[in-house]
mmCIF file of N, CA and C in Angstrom:
data_model
loop_
_atom_site.group_PDB
_atom_site.id
_atom_site.type_symbol
_atom_site.label_atom_id
_atom_site.label_comp_id
_atom_site.label_asym_id
_atom_site.label_seq_id
_atom_site.Cartn_x
_atom_site.Cartn_y
_atom_site.Cartn_z
ATOM 1 N N MET A 1 -21.648 6.436 -11.863
ATOM 2 C CA MET A 1 -20.504 5.552 -11.788
ATOM 3 C C MET A 1 -20.122 5.374 -10.325
ATOM 4 N N SER A 2 -19.795 4.164 -9.940
ATOM 5 C CA SER A 2 -19.448 3.882 -8.552
ATOM 6 C C SER A 2 -17.935 3.854 -8.363
ATOM 7 N N ILE A 3 -17.531 3.970 -7.113
ATOM 8 C CA ILE A 3 -16.108 3.936 -6.785
ATOM 9 C C ILE A 3 -15.617 2.508 -6.926
ATOM 10 N N LYS A 4 -14.529 2.333 -7.683
ATOM 11 C CA LYS A 4 -14.007 1.000 -7.945
ATOM 12 C C LYS A 4 -12.658 0.736 -7.288
ATOM 13 N N HIS A 5 -11.865 1.760 -7.089
ATOM 14 C CA HIS A 5 -10.505 1.564 -6.587
ATOM 15 C C HIS A 5 -10.264 2.427 -5.355
ATOM 16 N N TYR A 6 -9.548 1.855 -4.397
ATOM 17 C CA TYR A 6 -9.186 2.543 -3.168
ATOM 18 C C TYR A 6 -7.679 2.462 -2.987
ATOM 19 N N ASP A 7 -7.116 3.453 -2.293
ATOM 20 C CA ASP A 7 -5.686 3.470 -2.002
ATOM 21 C C ASP A 7 -5.500 4.213 -0.690
ATOM 22 N N VAL A 8 -4.311 4.132 -0.134
ATOM 23 C CA VAL A 8 -3.985 4.828 1.110
ATOM 24 C C VAL A 8 -2.726 5.652 0.883
ATOM 25 N N VAL A 9 -2.764 6.900 1.337
ATOM 26 C CA VAL A 9 -1.593 7.781 1.278
ATOM 27 C C VAL A 9 -1.019 7.843 2.689
ATOM 28 N N ARG A 10 0.269 7.500 2.828
ATOM 29 C CA ARG A 10 0.937 7.504 4.127
ATOM 30 C C ARG A 10 1.967 8.617 4.156
ATOM 31 N N ALA A 11 2.113 9.244 5.330
ATOM 32 C CA ALA A 11 3.098 10.318 5.463
ATOM 33 C C ALA A 11 3.558 10.410 6.914
ATOM 34 N N ALA A 12 4.694 11.084 7.117
ATOM 35 C CA ALA A 12 5.269 11.227 8.450
ATOM 36 C C ALA A 12 4.880 12.541 9.114
ATOM 37 N N SER A 13 4.402 13.514 8.332
ATOM 38 C CA SER A 13 4.026 14.805 8.891
ATOM 39 C C SER A 13 2.818 15.349 8.117
ATOM 40 N N PRO A 14 2.097 16.289 8.702
ATOM 41 C CA PRO A 14 0.955 16.865 7.990
ATOM 42 C C PRO A 14 1.338 17.537 6.667
ATOM 43 N N SER A 15 2.496 18.191 6.627
ATOM 44 C CA SER A 15 2.915 18.839 5.375
ATOM 45 C C SER A 15 3.271 17.799 4.310
ATOM 46 N N ASP A 16 3.884 16.695 4.728
ATOM 47 C CA ASP A 16 4.203 15.611 3.804
ATOM 48 C C ASP A 16 2.920 14.958 3.283
ATOM 49 N N LEU A 17 1.934 14.793 4.160
ATOM 50 C CA LEU A 17 0.648 14.230 3.750
ATOM 51 C C LEU A 17 -0.036 15.143 2.743
ATOM 52 N N ALA A 18 -0.003 16.447 2.975
ATOM 53 C CA ALA A 18 -0.616 17.396 2.046
ATOM 54 C C ALA A 18 0.051 17.337 0.681
ATOM 55 N N GLU A 19 1.371 17.209 0.665
ATOM 56 C CA GLU A 19 2.114 17.129 -0.598
ATOM 57 C C GLU A 19 1.758 15.863 -1.377
ATOM 58 N N LYS A 20 1.744 14.721 -0.682
ATOM 59 C CA LYS A 20 1.425 13.457 -1.341
ATOM 60 C C LYS A 20 -0.038 13.411 -1.775
ATOM 61 N N LEU A 21 -0.925 13.992 -0.953
ATOM 62 C CA LEU A 21 -2.341 14.020 -1.295
ATOM 63 C C LEU A 21 -2.595 14.912 -2.507
ATOM 64 N N THR A 22 -1.881 16.015 -2.619
ATOM 65 C CA THR A 22 -2.000 16.898 -3.786
ATOM 66 C C THR A 22 -1.611 16.153 -5.052
ATOM 67 N N HIS A 23 -0.566 15.343 -4.971
ATOM 68 C CA HIS A 23 -0.134 14.544 -6.125
ATOM 69 C C HIS A 23 -1.227 13.562 -6.538
ATOM 70 N N LYS A 24 -1.845 12.897 -5.559
ATOM 71 C CA LYS A 24 -2.925 11.943 -5.856
ATOM 72 C C LYS A 24 -4.147 12.656 -6.450
ATOM 73 N N LEU A 25 -4.463 13.836 -5.929
ATOM 74 C CA LEU A 25 -5.616 14.576 -6.439
ATOM 75 C C LEU A 25 -5.416 14.976 -7.900
ATOM 76 N N LYS A 26 -4.186 15.295 -8.274
ATOM 77 C CA LYS A 26 -3.889 15.632 -9.673
ATOM 78 C C LYS A 26 -4.073 14.432 -10.592
ATOM 79 N N GLU A 27 -3.939 13.211 -10.046
ATOM 80 C CA GLU A 27 -4.139 11.992 -10.825
ATOM 81 C C GLU A 27 -5.607 11.605 -10.920
ATOM 82 N N GLY A 28 -6.494 12.335 -10.240
ATOM 83 C CA GLY A 28 -7.922 12.067 -10.321
ATOM 84 C C GLY A 28 -8.518 11.385 -9.101
ATOM 85 N N TRP A 29 -7.710 11.109 -8.080
ATOM 86 C CA TRP A 29 -8.207 10.474 -6.867
ATOM 87 C C TRP A 29 -8.983 11.485 -6.031
ATOM 88 N N GLN A 30 -9.877 11.010 -5.166
ATOM 89 C CA GLN A 30 -10.654 11.851 -4.262
ATOM 90 C C GLN A 30 -10.417 11.388 -2.830
ATOM 91 N N PRO A 31 -10.358 12.338 -1.865
ATOM 92 C CA PRO A 31 -10.232 11.909 -0.467
ATOM 93 C C PRO A 31 -11.455 11.104 -0.053
ATOM 94 N N TYR A 32 -11.244 10.084 0.746
ATOM 95 C CA TYR A 32 -12.322 9.215 1.209
ATOM 96 C C TYR A 32 -12.251 9.196 2.731
ATOM 97 N N GLY A 33 -13.058 10.016 3.368
ATOM 98 C CA GLY A 33 -12.990 10.152 4.821
ATOM 99 C C GLY A 33 -11.935 11.181 5.206
ATOM 100 N N GLY A 34 -11.555 11.178 6.463
ATOM 101 C CA GLY A 34 -10.566 12.127 6.954
ATOM 102 C C GLY A 34 -9.244 11.455 7.250
ATOM 103 N N PRO A 35 -8.200 12.256 7.450
ATOM 104 C CA PRO A 35 -6.896 11.659 7.776
ATOM 105 C C PRO A 35 -6.926 11.007 9.163
ATOM 106 N N VAL A 36 -6.132 9.967 9.327
ATOM 107 C CA VAL A 36 -6.076 9.212 10.575
ATOM 108 C C VAL A 36 -4.629 9.160 11.038
ATOM 109 N N ALA A 37 -4.395 9.403 12.326
ATOM 110 C CA ALA A 37 -3.054 9.270 12.901
ATOM 111 C C ALA A 37 -2.923 7.862 13.460
ATOM 112 N N ILE A 38 -2.094 7.038 12.820
ATOM 113 C CA ILE A 38 -1.887 5.666 13.264
ATOM 114 C C ILE A 38 -0.939 5.642 14.461
ATOM 115 N N THR A 39 0.174 6.336 14.336
ATOM 116 C CA THR A 39 1.136 6.519 15.425
ATOM 117 C C THR A 39 1.458 8.008 15.469
ATOM 118 N N PRO A 40 2.192 8.474 16.458
ATOM 119 C CA PRO A 40 2.543 9.898 16.473
ATOM 120 C C PRO A 40 3.353 10.337 15.239
ATOM 121 N N TYR A 41 3.951 9.376 14.522
ATOM 122 C CA TYR A 41 4.788 9.721 13.375
ATOM 123 C C TYR A 41 4.235 9.198 12.048
ATOM 124 N N THR A 42 3.001 8.678 12.039
ATOM 125 C CA THR A 42 2.425 8.149 10.810
ATOM 126 C C THR A 42 0.997 8.659 10.640
ATOM 127 N N LEU A 43 0.755 9.334 9.533
ATOM 128 C CA LEU A 43 -0.581 9.792 9.164
ATOM 129 C C LEU A 43 -1.021 9.045 7.925
ATOM 130 N N MET A 44 -2.311 8.728 7.843
ATOM 131 C CA MET A 44 -2.840 8.022 6.677
ATOM 132 C C MET A 44 -4.113 8.709 6.202
ATOM 133 N N GLN A 45 -4.302 8.714 4.892
ATOM 134 C CA GLN A 45 -5.509 9.267 4.285
ATOM 135 C C GLN A 45 -5.975 8.302 3.208
ATOM 136 N N ALA A 46 -7.218 7.846 3.303
ATOM 137 C CA ALA A 46 -7.780 6.972 2.270
ATOM 138 C C ALA A 46 -8.207 7.831 1.083
ATOM 139 N N VAL A 47 -7.997 7.300 -0.118
ATOM 140 C CA VAL A 47 -8.425 7.969 -1.345
ATOM 141 C C VAL A 47 -9.142 6.943 -2.214
ATOM 142 N N ALA A 48 -10.031 7.433 -3.069
ATOM 143 C CA ALA A 48 -10.807 6.555 -3.945
ATOM 144 C C ALA A 48 -10.915 7.192 -5.318
ATOM 145 N N ILE A 49 -11.175 6.367 -6.329
ATOM 146 C CA ILE A 49 -11.312 6.869 -7.694
ATOM 147 C C ILE A 49 -12.427 6.094 -8.395
ATOM 148 N N GLU A 50 -13.195 6.811 -9.190
ATOM 149 C CA GLU A 50 -14.214 6.175 -10.024
ATOM 150 C C GLU A 50 -13.562 5.812 -11.342
ATOM 151 N N GLY A 51 -13.713 4.613 -11.801
ATOM 152 C CA GLY A 51 -13.071 4.212 -13.051
ATOM 153 C C GLY A 51 -11.680 3.678 -12.801
ATOM 154 N N GLU A 52 -10.840 3.787 -13.809
ATOM 155 C CA GLU A 52 -9.491 3.218 -13.751
ATOM 156 C C GLU A 52 -8.467 4.274 -13.346
ATOM 157 N N PRO A 53 -7.557 3.952 -12.401
ATOM 158 C CA PRO A 53 -6.497 4.893 -12.045
ATOM 159 C C PRO A 53 -5.486 5.011 -13.170
ATOM 160 N N GLN A 54 -4.914 6.188 -13.300
ATOM 161 C CA GLN A 54 -3.884 6.418 -14.311
ATOM 162 C C GLN A 54 -2.529 6.295 -13.645
ATOM 163 N N VAL A 55 -1.830 5.233 -13.950
ATOM 164 C CA VAL A 55 -0.510 4.990 -13.373
ATOM 165 C C VAL A 55 0.529 5.300 -14.427
ATOM 166 N N GLY A 56 1.434 6.207 -14.097
ATOM 167 C CA GLY A 56 2.480 6.577 -15.033
ATOM 168 C C GLY A 56 3.544 5.506 -15.126
ATOM 169 N N PRO A 57 4.321 5.501 -16.192
ATOM 170 C CA PRO A 57 5.360 4.487 -16.352
ATOM 171 C C PRO A 57 6.493 4.617 -15.342
ATOM 172 N N SER A 58 6.635 5.779 -14.715
ATOM 173 C CA SER A 58 7.747 5.974 -13.790
ATOM 174 C C SER A 58 7.374 5.630 -12.349
ATOM 175 N N SER A 59 6.128 5.255 -12.088
ATOM 176 C CA SER A 59 5.750 4.954 -10.711
ATOM 177 C C SER A 59 6.175 3.528 -10.347
ATOM 178 N N GLU A 60 6.642 3.392 -9.123
ATOM 179 C CA GLU A 60 7.067 2.090 -8.616
ATOM 180 C C GLU A 60 6.118 1.683 -7.491
ATOM 181 N N PRO A 61 6.023 0.396 -7.200
ATOM 182 C CA PRO A 61 5.154 -0.028 -6.097
ATOM 183 C C PRO A 61 5.669 0.480 -4.756
ATOM 184 N N ASP A 62 4.754 0.617 -3.788
ATOM 185 C CA ASP A 62 5.134 1.067 -2.454
ATOM 186 C C ASP A 62 5.941 0.011 -1.712
ATOM 187 N N TRP A 63 5.690 -1.246 -2.006
ATOM 188 C CA TRP A 63 6.413 -2.321 -1.339
ATOM 189 C C TRP A 63 6.520 -3.527 -2.259
ATOM 190 N N TYR A 64 7.434 -4.405 -1.925
ATOM 191 C CA TYR A 64 7.636 -5.633 -2.679
ATOM 192 C C TYR A 64 7.463 -6.816 -1.732
ATOM 193 N N TYR A 65 6.982 -7.927 -2.240
ATOM 194 C CA TYR A 65 6.892 -9.151 -1.461
ATOM 195 C C TYR A 65 8.108 -10.016 -1.768
ATOM 196 N N VAL A 66 8.772 -10.506 -0.727
ATOM 197 C CA VAL A 66 9.936 -11.361 -0.881
ATOM 198 C C VAL A 66 9.618 -12.704 -0.248
ATOM 199 N N ILE A 67 9.760 -13.756 -1.020
ATOM 200 C CA ILE A 67 9.509 -15.107 -0.528
ATOM 201 C C ILE A 67 10.843 -15.839 -0.492
ATOM 202 N N VAL A 68 11.260 -16.219 0.701
ATOM 203 C CA VAL A 68 12.551 -16.877 0.878
ATOM 204 C C VAL A 68 12.356 -18.383 0.798
ATOM 205 N N LEU A 69 13.048 -19.010 -0.122
ATOM 206 C CA LEU A 69 12.953 -20.456 -0.292
ATOM 207 C C LEU A 69 14.309 -21.143 -0.214
ATOM 208 N N ALA A 70 15.373 -20.402 -0.016
ATOM 209 C CA ALA A 70 16.711 -20.979 -0.036
ATOM 210 C C ALA A 70 16.879 -21.988 1.087
ATOM 211 N N GLY A 71 17.452 -23.136 0.755
ATOM 212 C CA GLY A 71 17.760 -24.145 1.744
ATOM 213 C C GLY A 71 16.602 -25.033 2.135
ATOM 214 N N GLN A 72 15.481 -24.929 1.455
ATOM 215 C CA GLN A 72 14.343 -25.770 1.796
ATOM 216 C C GLN A 72 13.918 -26.563 0.572
ATOM 217 N N SER A 73 13.626 -27.826 0.799
ATOM 218 C CA SER A 73 13.047 -28.613 -0.285
ATOM 219 C C SER A 73 11.555 -28.326 -0.317
ATOM 220 N N ASN A 74 10.876 -28.799 -1.321
ATOM 221 C CA ASN A 74 9.435 -28.584 -1.395
ATOM 222 C C ASN A 74 8.722 -29.206 -0.200
ATOM 223 N N ALA A 75 9.177 -30.385 0.233
ATOM 224 C CA ALA A 75 8.537 -31.041 1.364
ATOM 225 C C ALA A 75 8.740 -30.238 2.643
ATOM 226 N N MET A 76 9.918 -29.659 2.845
ATOM 227 C CA MET A 76 10.186 -28.878 4.048
ATOM 228 C C MET A 76 9.378 -27.591 4.062
ATOM 229 N N ALA A 77 9.081 -27.040 2.886
ATOM 230 C CA ALA A 77 8.325 -25.805 2.823
ATOM 231 C C ALA A 77 6.907 -25.993 3.358
ATOM 232 N N TYR A 78 6.387 -27.206 3.288
ATOM 233 C CA TYR A 78 5.046 -27.481 3.779
ATOM 234 C C TYR A 78 5.053 -28.099 5.177
ATOM 235 N N GLY A 79 6.195 -28.153 5.819
ATOM 236 C CA GLY A 79 6.270 -28.653 7.177
ATOM 237 C C GLY A 79 6.420 -30.157 7.277
ATOM 238 N N GLU A 80 6.619 -30.826 6.173
ATOM 239 C CA GLU A 80 6.783 -32.276 6.210
ATOM 240 C C GLU A 80 8.246 -32.607 6.494
ATOM 241 N N GLY A 81 8.475 -33.622 7.253
ATOM 242 C CA GLY A 81 9.828 -34.069 7.521
ATOM 243 C C GLY A 81 10.514 -33.312 8.631
ATOM 244 N N LEU A 82 9.791 -32.504 9.381
ATOM 245 C CA LEU A 82 10.406 -31.790 10.486
ATOM 246 C C LEU A 82 10.591 -32.746 11.665
ATOM 247 N N PRO A 83 11.682 -32.630 12.400
ATOM 248 C CA PRO A 83 11.877 -33.521 13.554
ATOM 249 C C PRO A 83 10.848 -33.229 14.642
ATOM 250 N N LEU A 84 10.348 -34.266 15.261
ATOM 251 C CA LEU A 84 9.381 -34.105 16.340
ATOM 252 C C LEU A 84 10.110 -34.011 17.665
ATOM 253 N N PRO A 85 9.534 -33.314 18.646
ATOM 254 C CA PRO A 85 10.201 -33.183 19.961
ATOM 255 C C PRO A 85 10.216 -34.482 20.732
#
């Protein structure tokens, strides 16, 4: 079976990364490569899983996408009707 899903675990400290990584390992994920320090205060570890990940009903997404459309018509959203210099 091949690896089908990838994810990234982010943390602010090595102990926090170990805690979050332990949680992922209990869900069946495997470390993929080594941890990487993005900034002095951000550590990241890639994880992978063969098959389907098991997501519990209480888990929430890490982030949400917000699309702001207030005050714009459809034409303005595509850049039409903007005043020229």
